PDB file of C-alpha atoms in Angstrom:
ATOM      1  CA  MET R 317     120.284 101.064 105.494  1.00 58.00           C
ATOM      2  CA  LEU R 318     119.774 104.824 105.640  1.00 63.00           C
ATOM      3  CA  ALA R 319     117.810 106.656 108.324  1.00 60.00           C
ATOM      4  CA  ARG R 320     116.542 110.230 108.251  1.00 64.00           C
ATOM      5  CA  ARG R 321     114.996 112.197 111.102  1.00 63.00           C
ATOM      6  CA  SER R 322     112.377 114.813 110.270  1.00 65.00           C
ATOM      7  CA  LEU R 323     113.045 118.404 111.238  1.00 65.00           C
ATOM      8  CA  THR R 324     109.487 119.084 112.388  1.00 72.00           C
ATOM      9  CA  ARG R 325     107.584 117.287 115.080  1.00 73.00           C
ATOM     10  CA  ASN R 326     104.491 115.224 114.343  1.00 74.00           C
ATOM     11  CA  SER R 327     101.100 115.652 116.036  1.00 79.00           C
ATOM     12  CA  LYS R 328     102.347 113.738 119.105  1.00 80.00           C
ATOM     13  CA  GLY R 329     105.322 116.080 119.493  1.00 76.00           C
ATOM     14  CA  LYS R 330     107.961 113.581 118.383  1.00 77.00           C
ATOM     15  CA  HIS R 331     110.416 113.624 115.511  1.00 74.00           C
ATOM     16  CA  GLU R 332     109.671 110.964 112.925  1.00 75.00           C
ATOM     17  CA  ILE R 333     112.390 108.739 111.530  1.00 73.00           C
ATOM     18  CA  ALA R 334     112.239 107.460 107.957  1.00 71.00           C
ATOM     19  CA  TYR R 335     114.193 104.337 107.059  1.00 73.00           C
ATOM     20  CA  TYR R 336     115.397 103.396 103.603  1.00 73.00           C
ATOM     21  CA  LEU R 337     116.536  99.865 102.857  1.00 79.00           C
ATOM     22  CA  CYS R 338     118.987 100.287  99.993  1.00 78.00           C
ATOM     23  CA  CYS R 339     120.359  97.675  97.660  1.00 81.00           C
ATOM     24  CA  ALA R 340     123.156  98.806  95.357  1.00 82.00           C
ATOM     25  CA  SER R 341     126.198  97.444  93.598  1.00 86.00           C
ATOM     26  CA  THR R 342     129.509  97.311  95.424  1.00 88.00           C
ATOM     27  CA  GLY R 343     131.000 100.421  93.803  1.00 89.00           C
ATOM     28  CA  THR R 344     128.095 102.725  94.700  1.00 87.00           C
ATOM     29  CA  THR R 345     129.083 105.578  96.986  1.00 88.00           C
ATOM     30  CA  ASP R 346     127.102 106.711 100.011  1.00 84.00           C
ATOM     31  CA  LYS R 347     126.587 110.076  98.325  1.00 88.00           C
ATOM     32  CA  GLU R 348     124.882 108.399  95.339  1.00 88.00           C
ATOM     33  CA  ILE R 349     122.633 106.292  97.590  1.00 83.00           C
ATOM     34  CA  ILE R 350     121.589 109.390  99.550  1.00 81.00           C
ATOM     35  CA  ARG R 351     120.872 111.282  96.312  1.00 86.00           C
ATOM     36  CA  VAL R 352     118.630 108.490  95.021  1.00 83.00           C
ATOM     37  CA  ALA R 353     116.820 108.151  98.360  1.00 80.00           C
ATOM     38  CA  GLY R 354     116.260 111.918  98.415  1.00 80.00           C
ATOM     39  CA  ALA R 355     114.737 111.824  94.930  1.00 84.00           C
ATOM     40  CA  ARG R 356     111.806 109.841  96.299  1.00 81.00           C
ATOM     41  CA  TRP R 357     109.951 113.017  97.286  1.00 81.00           C
ATOM     42  CA  ALA R 358     110.135 114.416  93.753  1.00 85.00           C
ATOM     43  CA  VAL R 359     108.753 111.163  92.331  1.00 86.00           C
ATOM     44  CA  GLU R 360     105.893 111.104  94.853  1.00 87.00           C
ATOM     45  CA  ASP R 361     105.090 114.741  94.070  1.00 88.00           C
ATOM     46  CA  CYS R 362     105.071 113.989  90.338  1.00 86.00           C
ATOM     47  CA  PHE R 363     102.603 111.117  90.772  1.00 88.00           C
ATOM     48  CA  GLN R 364     100.349 113.193  93.045  1.00 90.00           C
ATOM     49  CA  THR R 365     100.295 116.009  90.495  1.00 88.00           C
ATOM     50  CA  ALA R 366      99.493 113.541  87.709  1.00 89.00           C
ATOM     51  CA  LYS R 367      96.634 112.106  89.760  1.00 91.00           C
ATOM     52  CA  THR R 368      95.219 115.564  90.405  1.00 90.00           C
ATOM     53  CA  ASP R 369      95.768 117.217  87.014  1.00 89.00           C
ATOM     54  CA  VAL R 370      95.257 114.475  84.434  1.00 91.00           C
ATOM     55  CA  GLY R 371      93.338 111.755  86.279  1.00 90.00           C
ATOM     56  CA  LEU R 372      96.100 109.182  86.497  1.00 89.00           C
ATOM     57  CA  ASP R 373      94.115 107.257  89.099  1.00 90.00           C
ATOM     58  CA  GLN R 374      90.689 107.674  87.447  1.00 88.00           C
ATOM     59  CA  TYR R 375      90.660 104.488  85.399  1.00 86.00           C
ATOM     60  CA  GLN R 376      87.867 101.925  85.463  1.00 88.00           C
ATOM     61  CA  VAL R 377      89.125  99.189  83.225  1.00 84.00           C
ATOM     62  CA  ARG R 378      89.086  95.419  83.354  1.00 89.00           C
ATOM     63  CA  ARG R 379      91.826  94.486  80.933  1.00 94.00           C
ATOM     64  CA  TYR R 380      95.533  95.187  81.022  1.00 94.00           C
ATOM     65  CA  ASP R 381      95.673  96.750  77.562  1.00 93.00           C
ATOM     66  CA  ALA R 382      92.949  99.274  78.479  1.00 92.00           C
ATOM     67  CA  TRP R 383      94.748 100.119  81.726  1.00 92.00           C
ATOM     68  CA  TYR R 384      98.022 100.486  79.827  1.00 94.00           C
ATOM     69  CA  ARG R 385      96.406 102.866  77.316  1.00 94.00           C
ATOM     70  CA  HIS R 386      94.924 105.002  80.083  1.00 93.00           C
ATOM     71  CA  ILE R 387      98.183 105.246  82.034  1.00 93.00           C
ATOM     72  CA  THR R 388     100.207 105.986  78.892  1.00 95.00           C
ATOM     73  CA  LEU R 389      97.874 108.766  77.732  1.00 94.00           C
ATOM     74  CA  ALA R 390      97.629 110.258  81.230  1.00 94.00           C
ATOM     75  CA  MET R 391     101.416 110.359  81.577  1.00 93.00           C
ATOM     76  CA  LEU R 392     101.725 111.846  78.077  1.00 95.00           C
ATOM     77  CA  ALA R 393      99.248 114.582  79.040  1.00 94.00           C
ATOM     78  CA  HIS R 394     101.124 115.186  82.305  1.00 92.00           C
ATOM     79  CA  THR R 395     104.420 115.473  80.423  1.00 92.00           C
ATOM     80  CA  TYR R 396     102.896 117.964  77.986  1.00 91.00           C
ATOM     81  CA  LEU R 397     101.541 120.096  80.842  1.00 89.00           C
ATOM     82  CA  ALA R 398     104.861 120.004  82.715  1.00 87.00           C
ATOM     83  CA  VAL R 399     106.894 121.017  79.662  1.00 90.00           C
ATOM     84  CA  THR R 400     104.396 123.726  78.722  1.00 89.00           C
ATOM     85  CA  ALA R 401     104.454 125.125  82.256  1.00 86.00           C
ATOM     86  CA  ALA R 402     108.257 125.122  82.268  1.00 86.00           C
ATOM     87  CA  ILE R 403     108.624 127.039  79.004  1.00 85.00           C
ATOM     88  CA  ALA R 404     105.517 129.237  79.258  1.00 80.00           C
ATOM     89  CA  PRO R 405     107.058 132.039  81.369  1.00 75.00           C
ATOM     90  CA  LYS R 406     109.990 132.303  78.948  1.00 72.00           C
ATOM     91  CA  ALA R 407     107.716 132.282  75.902  1.00 64.00           C
ATOM     92  CA  LEU R 408     105.359 134.878  77.391  1.00 62.00           C
ATOM     93  CA  ALA R 409     108.230 137.178  78.293  1.00 65.00           C
ATOM     94  CA  ALA R 410     109.706 136.919  74.795  1.00 65.00           C
ATOM     95  CA  ALA R 411     106.335 137.439  73.105  1.00 57.00           C
ATOM     96  CA  SER R 412     105.381 140.455  75.203  1.00 57.00           C
ATOM     97  CA  SER R 413     108.697 142.191  74.611  1.00 59.00           C
ATOM     98  CA  GLN R 414     108.464 141.694  70.827  1.00 56.00           C
ATOM     99  CA  SER R 415     104.755 142.284  70.333  1.00 50.00           C
ATOM    100  CA  ARG R 416     103.946 144.499  67.356  1.00 52.00           C
ATOM    101  CA  TRP R 417     100.469 145.112  68.772  1.00 49.00           C
ATOM    102  CA  ALA R 418     101.687 147.017  71.793  1.00 50.00           C
ATOM    103  CA  ARG R 419      99.589 150.082  72.471  1.00 49.00           C
ATOM    104  CA  SER R 420     100.972 153.459  71.720  1.00 48.00           C
ATOM    105  CA  SER R 421     100.672 156.329  74.140  1.00 47.00           C
ATOM    106  CA  VAL R 422      97.487 157.448  72.361  1.00 46.00           C
ATOM    107  CA  SER R 423      94.476 155.328  73.245  1.00 45.00           C
ATOM    108  CA  TRP R 424      91.802 154.697  70.637  1.00 46.00           C
ATOM    109  CA  HIS R 425      89.089 153.897  73.183  1.00 47.00           C
ATOM    110  CA  THR R 426      86.404 156.526  73.680  1.00 45.00           C
TER     111      THR R 426
END
């Protein structure tokens, strides 16, 4: 079992302690268990972003196959947005530096 104490105090002025019950194979190192437990925040953040941006939690279905379709398409949309956001700054920088439509020093506006 792993335990982690928060660095900031809660509303009652006390440090909170988070416990992780870990189950791993015999050869797993403590470092690997701590890394996996620490990845929990990134997973939670990913799901919260998917709920906000692409409506992951906005399904009103009655059958499993309809639910499965909704979740699959929402996660596909979330993946597309995440990849686009990751490469967009690089693509914009490359496009702006190589633009053939850059204005010259003479403006044609009157």
